[in-house]
Amino acid sequence: LIRVQSIHVCLLVCSFRTFPCAAVEVKNEPILGFNEGSPERAELQKALDDLKGKTEEIPCVVGDEHVWTKDIRYQLSPFNHSHKLAKFCYADKDLLNKAILASVAARREWDLKPIQDRAQVLFKAADIISGPKRAEILAKTMIGQGKTVVQAEIDAAAELIDFFRFNAKHAVELESQQPLDSDGSTNTMLYRGLEGFVAAVAPFNFTAIGGNLAGTPALMGNVVLWKPSDTAMSASYAVYNVLRESGLPPNIIQFVPADGPVFGDTITSSEHLAGINFTGSVPTFKRLWKQVAQNLDIYKNFPRVGGECGGKNFHFVHKSADVRSVVTGTIRSAFEYGGQKCSACSRMYVPDSLWPQIKQGLLDIHKQLKVGDPVEDWSTFFSAVIDDKSFARIKKWLDHAKSSPKLNIIAGGHCDDKKGYFVEPTIIESTDPQEAIMAEEIFGPVLSVYVYPENNYKEVLNLIDNTSPYALTGAVFALDKNVVDEAAKALRNAAGNYYVNDKSTGSIVAQQPFGGARASGTNDKPGGPHYVLRWTSPQVVKATHVPLKEWKYPYMG
Ligand SMILES: *[C@@H]1O[C@H](CO)[C@@H](O)[C@H](O)[C@H]1NC(C)=O
Ligand SMILES: *[C@@H]1O[C@H](CO)[C@@H](O)[C@H](O)[C@H]1NC(C)=O
Ligand SMILES: *[C@@H]1O[C@H](CO)[C@@H](O)[C@H](O)[C@H]1NC(C)=O
């Protein structure tokens, strides 16, 4: 209640442009515990039961129209692939072009609305997800994307709610950032949306990212074509419906599942393309960017291309490290959600003096990690990987590890896709720090370890910086203050999110705004205060109140 009131106070103050906006007070959404006997657990259990054996029908939505094309697809539950959770269809080129024109036509009116009105849509959506729709969206994320309760909660509830509330707050507060006035004239910065449409291409691994990719550009006055991930369809559709229920008008966000290349080809050949908000693989992102470059002559604007592509995140352990926190932090970072987070730790560097202890610690926990059905068994630590393609890719890495003389599997290594796409948590020791497994992204529950002579840590820092093309997250475990400082300098460009004595994952909106450079992406830090600026094209208005009477300058005599 206090929060809602403070938003209202601010809205009143903000409508007079000359008064700086009072700060909107927003807090991170509390994460619920789901302990036995809790009300949230009962609600979630009911939502999970409601989805059992069901197949939801999900159309494309353009404007208010529900459209079915002939190209039918299914979303399977990763841990029980005989369960078709959703039936949906791919938008074809014609439907995508129709969606583009309808959104471009709706843009002006939406962009002219006061930011406070658009922000209200996200504040309301956040409240609905926090309250009545929480259980449904969590259940769809668990069954559809194979998440455990806690992984669904930190994503589809907490992070999504935080993205909506904080970005809405940042958008409202942006209005108060105004240029200087001078004697006799007033200067105003108008934060317009981009002229044209934004294409949002979302990944499977975070329900929150889909909502944010589409929702934040819309908040800033843009119109959006949202291509949700095939393997996050059910939760994405639920989020889309919450946005509509919260007052988002038709045609502002078009919900258009589509084949990747068809979507890419269609949006990049429209003169109205104003921006791309992408999350996915490096090759796909490069393909889109090249298409934009090739078509540059047809666009009305220079499209803004931004995206996030992944990582090869490191845990660097110094001999002064606290062993227990290295072990627990690495288990969580490498294996939570089966390593399918771009921030997952997948390479670790350990001094030989600590390796026996750390190895034993990892193996002890490894024995207790349960991989299974997160709905039937709440003690499951992580579930199946997302789909058959992902399973096949990870299996290839496991086969590689089995056949390479430089690699030694010390735990796990098996996988089985009879019922679901299950891969064991796997720990591999590499005698070669440049082995491909230490450099390339795997995106599965696979951790590779290189053990170094403890006094060579300086070379190892250099090695970490140079082994992989990515630079997303990384962690340094050292209690020696000088080493912490030294590492921070050596690894300054190796990670966009850098952790000291903490695991490389688990960033929280507004606390650790997220993103990396190099091959990891354009580092836009969604969840930070600057992110909303990426989706605006400001106009500066100078209004002069004192008429200019003289054309000559005094020195001219
Ligand atoms: C898997 O899904 C099928 C089809 O919906 C269902 O019949 C079966 O009971 C499910 N298995 C489990 C273990 O939930
Ligand atoms: C689009 O959104 C994603 C995820 O929220 C973010 O990582 C990426 O940097 C964004 N791109 C731009 C241009 O803001
Ligand atoms: C989500 O997955 C995609 C691959 O589909 C990856 O590129 C991206 O970096 C991941 N994002 C996060 C936040 O885990």
XYZ file of C-alpha atoms and ligand atoms in Angstrom:
599
model
C 0.000 0.000 0.000
C 2.789 2.394 0.882
C 4.375 1.668 -2.461
C 1.191 2.318 -4.400
C 0.618 5.589 -2.593
C 4.088 6.844 -3.294
C 3.606 6.165 -6.987
C 0.456 8.246 -6.970
C 2.125 11.124 -5.184
C 4.822 11.088 -7.789
C 2.396 11.042 -10.688
C 0.785 14.253 -9.462
C 4.098 15.981 -9.005
C 5.381 14.803 -12.355
C 2.619 16.247 -14.442
C 4.152 19.702 -13.996
C 7.322 19.521 -15.976
C 9.143 22.267 -14.051
C 9.050 20.323 -10.775
C 11.503 17.474 -10.589
C 9.769 14.192 -10.024
C 9.903 12.803 -6.523
C 11.588 9.405 -6.591
C 9.180 6.534 -7.167
C 9.632 4.045 -4.382
C 9.936 0.476 -5.556
C 11.415 -2.526 -3.776
C 12.601 -5.917 -4.994
C 9.786 -8.464 -4.919
C 10.232 -10.792 -1.915
C 10.965 -14.407 -2.863
C 8.464 -16.815 -1.341
C 9.629 -19.971 0.439
C 7.066 -22.600 -0.686
C 7.623 -24.596 2.499
C 5.311 -27.455 3.293
C 1.977 -26.122 4.593
C 2.454 -22.578 3.208
C -0.428 -20.930 1.307
C 1.801 -20.268 -1.739
C 2.631 -23.961 -1.935
C -1.026 -24.946 -1.882
C -1.839 -22.475 -4.653
C 1.067 -23.612 -6.783
C 0.170 -27.271 -6.291
C -3.335 -26.524 -7.501
C -2.034 -24.698 -10.576
C 0.294 -27.615 -11.356
C -2.563 -30.091 -10.985
C -4.691 -27.986 -13.329
C -2.084 -28.336 -16.089
C -1.586 -32.090 -15.746
C -2.081 -33.842 -19.084
C -3.574 -30.660 -20.598
C -2.692 -29.057 -23.912
C -3.379 -25.329 -24.081
C -4.192 -23.794 -27.477
C -2.177 -20.658 -28.151
C -2.908 -18.584 -31.259
C -0.935 -15.727 -32.776
C -2.446 -12.458 -31.573
C -2.372 -9.466 -33.924
C -4.415 -6.543 -32.646
C -7.380 -8.204 -31.022
C -7.517 -10.959 -33.578
C -6.596 -14.556 -32.700
C -5.088 -16.106 -35.822
C -4.314 -19.759 -36.599
C -2.024 -20.556 -39.510
C -1.522 -24.059 -40.910
C 1.975 -24.394 -39.446
C 1.144 -26.112 -36.138
C 3.766 -26.735 -33.428
C 3.828 -28.105 -29.890
C 5.614 -27.184 -26.696
C 6.681 -30.355 -24.863
C 7.473 -30.639 -21.195
C 11.268 -31.192 -21.067
C 11.090 -33.772 -18.250
C 8.147 -35.650 -19.754
C 8.195 -35.131 -23.506
C 5.036 -37.129 -24.031
C 3.189 -34.226 -22.383
C 2.297 -31.590 -24.963
C 1.786 -28.540 -22.788
C 0.824 -26.197 -25.620
C -0.291 -26.265 -29.214
C 0.589 -23.126 -31.149
C 1.262 -21.990 -34.690
C 3.940 -20.078 -36.552
C 3.040 -16.706 -38.018
C 3.936 -16.617 -41.719
C 5.416 -13.737 -43.677
C 2.015 -12.245 -44.529
C 0.809 -12.281 -40.966
C 4.079 -10.751 -39.748
C 3.805 -7.963 -42.311
C 0.212 -7.374 -41.316
C 1.304 -7.181 -37.673
C 4.024 -4.658 -38.573
C 1.625 -2.343 -40.395
C -1.039 -2.549 -37.688
C 1.454 -1.714 -34.964
C 3.039 1.129 -36.889
C -0.461 2.586 -37.348
C -1.126 2.362 -33.603
C 2.214 3.895 -32.627
C 1.472 7.631 -32.676
C -1.359 7.562 -30.205
C 0.483 5.264 -27.820
C 3.667 7.341 -27.989
C 1.706 10.548 -27.231
C 0.306 9.145 -23.994
C 1.978 10.496 -20.855
C 4.686 8.181 -19.560
C 2.739 7.902 -16.291
C -0.124 6.204 -18.138
C 2.131 3.722 -19.858
C 3.995 3.059 -16.610
C 0.676 2.261 -14.926
C 0.277 -0.712 -17.298
C 3.530 -2.246 -16.054
C 2.854 -1.423 -12.399
C -0.519 -3.117 -12.701
C 0.915 -6.137 -14.550
C 3.524 -6.497 -11.793
C 0.800 -6.463 -9.124
C -1.215 -9.115 -10.975
C 1.815 -11.384 -11.359
C 2.743 -10.802 -7.726
C -0.801 -11.737 -6.676
C -3.517 -13.641 -8.533
C -1.471 -14.930 -11.488
C 1.704 -15.899 -9.667
C 0.872 -19.580 -9.268
C -0.281 -20.013 -12.869
C 2.809 -18.376 -14.390
C 5.119 -20.328 -12.076
C 3.403 -23.620 -12.930
C 3.692 -22.934 -16.655
C 7.369 -22.048 -16.254
C 8.039 -25.220 -14.235
C 6.283 -27.623 -16.575
C 7.114 -25.880 -19.821
C 10.712 -24.839 -19.199
C 11.673 -27.566 -16.726
C 12.350 -25.385 -13.696
C 12.285 -26.258 -10.024
C 10.087 -24.182 -7.740
C 12.833 -21.837 -6.640
C 14.175 -21.360 -10.175
C 10.683 -20.523 -11.429
C 10.067 -18.172 -8.505
C 13.263 -16.130 -8.958
C 12.535 -15.831 -12.687
C 8.834 -15.770 -13.533
C 7.757 -14.068 -10.333
C 10.568 -12.028 -8.766
C 12.629 -10.979 -11.776
C 9.696 -10.274 -14.059
C 7.906 -8.212 -11.407
C 11.144 -6.333 -10.687
C 11.758 -5.624 -14.384
C 8.263 -4.179 -14.748
C 8.336 -2.089 -11.577
C 11.902 -0.820 -11.816
C 11.782 -0.025 -15.509
C 8.478 1.804 -15.000
C 10.075 3.725 -12.133
C 13.143 4.551 -14.239
C 10.926 5.691 -17.103
C 8.896 8.033 -14.902
C 12.026 9.427 -13.277
C 13.660 9.979 -16.659
C 11.111 12.728 -17.317
C 12.686 14.802 -14.582
C 16.088 14.749 -16.298
C 15.798 17.991 -18.220
C 18.268 20.347 -19.869
C 19.127 23.802 -18.491
C 16.877 26.765 -19.173
C 18.426 30.122 -20.006
C 17.155 33.685 -19.681
C 14.050 34.051 -21.791
C 13.848 30.467 -23.054
C 12.786 27.070 -21.786
C 14.322 23.792 -22.884
C 12.417 20.523 -22.688
C 13.538 16.998 -23.448
C 10.720 14.841 -24.777
C 11.403 11.136 -24.472
C 9.786 9.806 -27.633
C 9.582 6.151 -28.625
C 11.502 5.038 -31.727
C 9.769 5.780 -35.011
C 8.844 2.403 -36.397
C 8.572 -0.947 -34.641
C 10.840 -2.947 -32.342
C 11.347 -6.674 -32.877
C 11.782 -8.658 -29.659
C 13.328 -12.111 -29.997
C 13.143 -13.965 -26.695
C 14.970 -17.006 -25.270
C 13.477 -20.016 -23.463
C 15.424 -19.812 -20.260
C 13.767 -16.862 -18.533
C 10.077 -16.059 -18.588
C 11.194 -12.685 -17.213
C 13.358 -11.906 -20.243
C 10.486 -12.432 -22.671
C 8.276 -10.068 -20.684
C 11.032 -7.485 -20.433
C 12.121 -7.706 -24.078
C 8.618 -6.821 -25.194
C 7.384 -4.844 -22.189
C 10.127 -2.237 -21.729
C 10.184 -0.944 -25.325
C 6.365 -0.696 -25.112
C 6.667 1.233 -21.846
C 8.825 3.810 -23.635
C 6.231 4.443 -26.332
C 7.304 1.834 -28.873
C 5.279 -0.810 -30.671
C 6.676 -4.326 -30.567
C 6.561 -7.600 -32.470
C 7.243 -10.245 -29.835
C 8.565 -13.577 -31.045
C 8.380 -15.735 -27.933
C 10.556 -18.826 -27.673
C 8.885 -22.070 -28.867
C 9.946 -23.722 -25.629
C 8.613 -20.979 -23.338
C 5.307 -20.531 -25.166
C 2.868 -21.244 -22.381
C 4.401 -18.920 -19.770
C 4.998 -16.204 -22.399
C 1.360 -16.236 -23.475
C 0.259 -15.950 -19.857
C 2.498 -12.876 -19.462
C 1.146 -11.362 -22.681
C -2.398 -11.805 -21.390
C -1.531 -10.168 -18.079
C -0.194 -7.129 -19.977
C -3.429 -6.871 -21.953
C -5.490 -7.288 -18.799
C -3.447 -4.464 -17.284
C -4.550 -1.987 -19.942
C -2.087 -2.534 -22.793
C -4.068 -1.572 -25.925
C -4.249 -3.888 -28.967
C -1.455 -3.640 -31.596
C 1.147 -2.287 -29.158
C 2.644 -5.727 -28.571
C 1.877 -8.317 -31.252
C 2.230 -11.890 -30.014
C 3.744 -13.703 -32.993
C 5.452 -17.074 -32.545
C 7.439 -17.750 -35.717
C 10.210 -19.715 -37.353
C 13.468 -17.876 -36.548
C 14.749 -17.252 -40.097
C 11.266 -16.322 -41.401
C 10.874 -13.817 -38.580
C 14.392 -12.449 -39.102
C 14.010 -12.115 -42.857
C 10.627 -10.396 -42.563
C 11.459 -7.836 -39.899
C 14.797 -6.904 -41.442
C 13.181 -6.278 -44.812
C 10.630 -3.783 -43.461
C 11.369 -0.078 -43.901
C 9.775 0.445 -40.464
C 12.300 -1.565 -38.472
C 13.486 0.733 -35.668
C 15.116 -1.660 -33.239
C 15.878 -5.260 -32.366
C 15.920 -6.541 -28.807
C 17.476 -9.957 -29.014
C 18.478 -12.707 -26.613
C 19.890 -15.946 -28.032
C 22.924 -17.381 -29.775
C 25.877 -15.516 -31.284
C 25.362 -16.876 -34.845
C 21.686 -15.852 -34.870
C 22.497 -12.389 -33.542
C 25.219 -11.919 -36.141
C 22.879 -13.064 -38.875
C 20.289 -10.460 -37.865
C 22.881 -7.716 -37.604
C 24.291 -8.539 -41.063
C 20.798 -8.488 -42.544
C 20.218 -5.078 -41.017
C 23.508 -3.858 -42.500
C 22.634 -5.254 -45.904
C 19.218 -3.588 -45.897
C 20.401 -0.282 -44.464
C 19.264 1.708 -47.481
C 15.608 0.768 -47.093
C 15.110 1.895 -43.490
C 13.641 5.211 -42.407
C 15.874 5.174 -39.322
C 19.115 3.519 -38.311
C 17.740 0.517 -36.436
C 19.088 0.010 -32.910
C 20.422 -3.478 -32.591
C 21.005 -4.814 -29.108
C 21.317 -8.254 -27.696
C 22.604 -10.709 -25.216
C 24.271 -13.893 -26.403
C 25.741 -16.046 -23.666
C 28.942 -16.697 -21.798
C 31.734 -18.980 -20.707
C 31.795 -17.914 -17.128
C 34.706 -18.529 -14.813
C 35.345 -19.208 -11.182
C 38.937 -18.283 -10.374
C 40.127 -19.763 -7.094
C 43.220 -18.436 -5.338
C 45.064 -20.395 -2.642
C 43.720 -17.929 -0.047
C 40.087 -18.790 -0.888
C 37.447 -20.046 1.532
C 36.989 -23.626 0.326
C 33.420 -24.138 1.548
C 32.075 -21.113 -0.326
C 33.994 -22.151 -3.467
C 32.348 -25.569 -3.358
C 28.762 -24.527 -2.609
C 28.895 -21.508 -4.921
C 30.262 -23.590 -7.787
C 27.647 -26.328 -7.386
C 24.843 -23.786 -7.495
C 26.276 -21.741 -10.319
C 27.225 -24.672 -12.554
C 24.185 -26.872 -12.040
C 21.137 -24.816 -11.112
C 18.641 -24.936 -13.962
C 20.977 -27.482 -15.563
C 23.501 -24.799 -16.453
C 21.045 -23.211 -18.890
C 21.674 -19.677 -17.710
C 24.014 -17.455 -19.559
C 25.631 -16.708 -16.194
C 26.257 -20.366 -15.253
C 29.801 -21.190 -14.185
C 31.292 -23.555 -16.739
C 35.044 -23.238 -16.240
C 36.921 -23.238 -12.985
C 40.599 -22.642 -12.202
C 41.862 -24.214 -8.973
C 45.319 -24.161 -7.346
C 46.837 -27.618 -6.931
C 47.203 -27.094 -3.185
C 43.426 -26.749 -2.718
C 42.243 -29.182 -5.385
C 42.056 -32.343 -3.218
C 39.774 -30.566 -0.733
C 37.673 -28.812 -3.366
C 37.360 -31.956 -5.463
C 36.173 -33.945 -2.446
C 33.666 -31.225 -1.554
C 32.243 -31.180 -5.083
C 31.994 -34.980 -5.234
C 30.265 -35.200 -1.844
C 27.540 -32.805 -2.957
C 27.393 -34.294 -6.443
C 26.261 -37.606 -4.925
C 23.271 -35.853 -3.375
C 22.107 -33.883 -6.404
C 18.786 -35.187 -7.639
C 17.930 -34.714 -11.294
C 14.334 -35.435 -12.138
C 10.728 -34.322 -12.294
C 10.451 -31.035 -10.358
C 6.665 -31.322 -10.105
C 6.453 -34.845 -8.690
C 9.536 -34.556 -6.484
C 10.279 -31.261 -4.783
C 13.735 -32.427 -3.666
C 14.867 -32.339 -7.311
C 17.843 -29.964 -7.695
C 17.472 -29.525 -11.423
C 15.457 -31.091 -14.204
C 15.800 -32.051 -17.857
C 17.425 -29.734 -20.388
C 15.071 -27.837 -22.613
C 14.702 -29.929 -25.778
C 16.078 -32.590 -28.125
C 18.453 -30.178 -29.877
C 19.944 -29.072 -26.603
C 20.216 -32.675 -25.422
C 22.042 -33.695 -28.612
C 24.463 -30.772 -28.349
C 25.365 -31.565 -24.728
C 25.668 -35.295 -25.498
C 28.251 -34.422 -28.125
C 30.330 -32.623 -25.509
C 30.069 -35.608 -23.163
C 31.202 -37.920 -25.984
C 34.058 -35.563 -26.722
C 35.089 -35.641 -23.057
C 35.039 -39.451 -23.078
C 37.276 -39.685 -26.129
C 39.742 -36.863 -25.494
C 42.990 -37.878 -23.731
C 43.211 -34.408 -22.185
C 39.859 -34.697 -20.431
C 38.882 -36.809 -17.489
C 35.283 -37.082 -16.311
C 35.369 -37.167 -12.530
C 31.592 -37.156 -11.941
C 28.480 -37.748 -14.054
C 28.835 -38.025 -17.815
C 25.637 -39.914 -18.667
C 22.433 -38.784 -20.282
C 19.114 -40.360 -21.199
C 16.226 -38.993 -23.269
C 13.679 -41.792 -23.056
C 11.186 -39.884 -20.874
C 12.705 -36.447 -20.739
C 15.941 -34.798 -21.796
C 17.975 -35.739 -18.741
C 21.688 -35.043 -18.414
C 23.683 -35.859 -15.291
C 25.591 -33.061 -13.575
C 29.062 -33.577 -14.989
C 32.466 -32.453 -13.745
C 35.432 -32.746 -16.074
C 39.106 -32.160 -15.349
C 41.128 -30.778 -18.243
C 44.919 -30.964 -18.360
C 44.918 -28.402 -21.167
C 43.554 -24.948 -20.305
C 42.986 -24.213 -24.009
C 40.885 -27.342 -24.668
C 37.668 -26.409 -26.515
C 35.641 -27.449 -23.468
C 37.313 -24.631 -21.499
C 36.499 -22.036 -24.189
C 33.153 -22.751 -25.860
C 29.667 -22.343 -24.447
C 27.931 -25.658 -23.651
C 24.707 -24.444 -22.038
C 24.174 -27.572 -19.963
C 25.128 -29.072 -16.578
C 28.809 -29.449 -17.430
C 31.649 -27.934 -15.395
C 35.265 -28.066 -16.589
C 38.157 -27.622 -14.182
C 41.790 -26.729 -14.807
C 44.177 -27.294 -11.915
C 47.196 -24.950 -11.882
C 50.450 -24.800 -9.896
C 49.430 -22.501 -7.036
C 52.136 -19.906 -7.606
C 51.259 -19.423 -11.262
C 48.058 -17.553 -10.526
C 49.138 -14.425 -12.451
C 49.434 -16.409 -15.677
C 46.095 -18.006 -14.939
C 44.410 -14.604 -14.685
C 45.820 -13.805 -18.095
C 44.652 -17.175 -19.375
C 41.103 -16.575 -18.155
C 41.006 -13.253 -19.947
C 42.173 -14.791 -23.229
C 40.652 -18.260 -23.456
C 37.057 -17.555 -24.496
C 35.407 -15.032 -26.820
C 32.752 -14.270 -24.175
C 32.820 -11.760 -21.324
C 29.599 -12.111 -19.374
C 30.137 -13.153 -15.764
C 32.996 -14.351 -13.607
C 33.947 -14.790 -9.992
C 37.129 -14.481 -7.999
C 37.520 -16.406 -4.766
C 40.394 -15.018 -2.684
C 40.715 -13.690 0.859
C 44.058 -12.042 0.101
C 43.144 -8.421 -0.550
C 46.091 -7.795 -2.878
C 45.086 -10.696 -5.075
C 41.508 -9.420 -5.203
C 42.816 -6.052 -6.446
C 45.194 -7.641 -8.912
C 42.475 -9.895 -10.318
C 40.058 -6.977 -10.702
C 42.591 -5.243 -12.957
C 43.546 -8.325 -14.943
C 39.890 -9.281 -15.510
C 38.444 -5.804 -16.065
C 37.308 -6.686 -19.594
C 36.623 -10.377 -18.990
C 33.168 -9.955 -17.420
C 30.274 -7.474 -17.422
C 29.107 -8.911 -14.098
C 32.012 -9.624 -11.801
C 31.776 -11.259 -8.393
C 34.187 -11.275 -5.485
C 33.895 -14.290 -3.180
C 30.454 -15.081 -4.579
C 29.137 -17.352 -7.340
C 28.896 -16.039 -10.896
C 25.081 -16.246 -11.102
C 21.984 -14.857 -9.433
C 21.954 -11.190 -10.389
C 18.996 -9.225 -9.049
C 17.250 -6.421 -10.914
C 18.426 -2.978 -9.728
C 21.130 -4.562 -7.544
C 23.364 -6.131 -10.196
C 22.155 -4.832 -13.585
C 23.135 -7.535 -16.018
C 25.045 -7.902 -19.286
C 28.433 -8.410 -20.858
C 30.529 -7.296 -23.827
C 32.755 -9.089 -26.355
C 30.755 -11.998 -27.864
C 28.318 -11.886 -24.935
C 26.404 -8.955 -26.374
C 25.849 -5.233 -26.387
C 25.832 -4.951 -22.585
C 22.713 -2.826 -22.130
C 22.146 -3.708 -18.477
C 18.402 -4.286 -18.393
C 17.302 -3.704 -14.817
C 19.603 -0.725 -14.506
C 18.557 2.926 -14.773
C 20.041 3.489 -18.256
C 18.200 0.648 -19.945
C 15.013 2.593 -20.686
C 17.076 5.186 -22.592
C 17.911 2.552 -25.216
C 14.270 2.636 -26.300
C 13.845 6.370 -26.670
C 14.642 8.863 -29.375
C 14.569 12.152 -27.473
C 13.376 15.422 -28.962
C 14.640 18.682 -27.504
C 12.317 21.659 -27.662
C 13.590 25.197 -27.143
C 10.794 27.719 -26.601
C 11.810 31.379 -26.533
C 9.622 33.850 -24.696
C 11.518 37.065 -25.536
C 11.300 38.018 -29.207
C 14.556 38.568 -31.087
C 14.543 42.247 -32.175
C 17.983 42.838 -33.623
C 19.816 40.923 -36.381
C 23.129 42.789 -36.020
C 25.767 41.946 -33.393
C 26.837 44.945 -31.229
C 30.537 44.678 -32.198
C 29.561 45.283 -35.806
C 28.978 48.902 -34.804
C 3.738 -37.703 -18.873
O 2.801 -37.164 -19.748
C 1.825 -38.087 -20.182
C 0.963 -37.380 -21.233
O 0.377 -36.210 -20.707
C 1.034 -38.583 -18.987
O 0.109 -39.547 -19.417
C 1.956 -39.190 -17.956
O 1.253 -39.508 -16.786
C 3.065 -38.201 -17.607
N 4.052 -38.826 -16.752
C 4.383 -38.320 -15.574
C 5.385 -39.096 -14.794
O 3.905 -37.282 -15.155
C 17.186 -6.675 -24.907
O 16.835 -7.369 -23.738
C 17.777 -8.255 -23.216
C 17.205 -9.058 -22.075
O 16.374 -8.370 -21.234
C 19.048 -7.520 -22.912
O 19.996 -8.349 -22.336
C 19.542 -6.839 -24.162
O 20.732 -6.185 -23.920
C 18.468 -5.922 -24.675
N 18.867 -5.158 -25.842
C 18.807 -3.824 -25.875
C 19.189 -3.107 -27.083
O 18.440 -3.176 -24.948
C 19.204 -17.487 -22.154
O 19.432 -18.379 -23.192
C 19.974 -17.863 -24.371
C 20.090 -18.980 -25.380
O 18.824 -19.351 -25.810
C 21.297 -17.196 -24.087
O 21.820 -16.645 -25.258
C 21.088 -16.139 -23.034
O 22.300 -15.535 -22.728
C 20.447 -16.702 -21.791
N 20.145 -15.625 -20.873
C 20.203 -15.750 -19.567
C 19.925 -14.541 -18.743
O 20.455 -16.785 -19.016
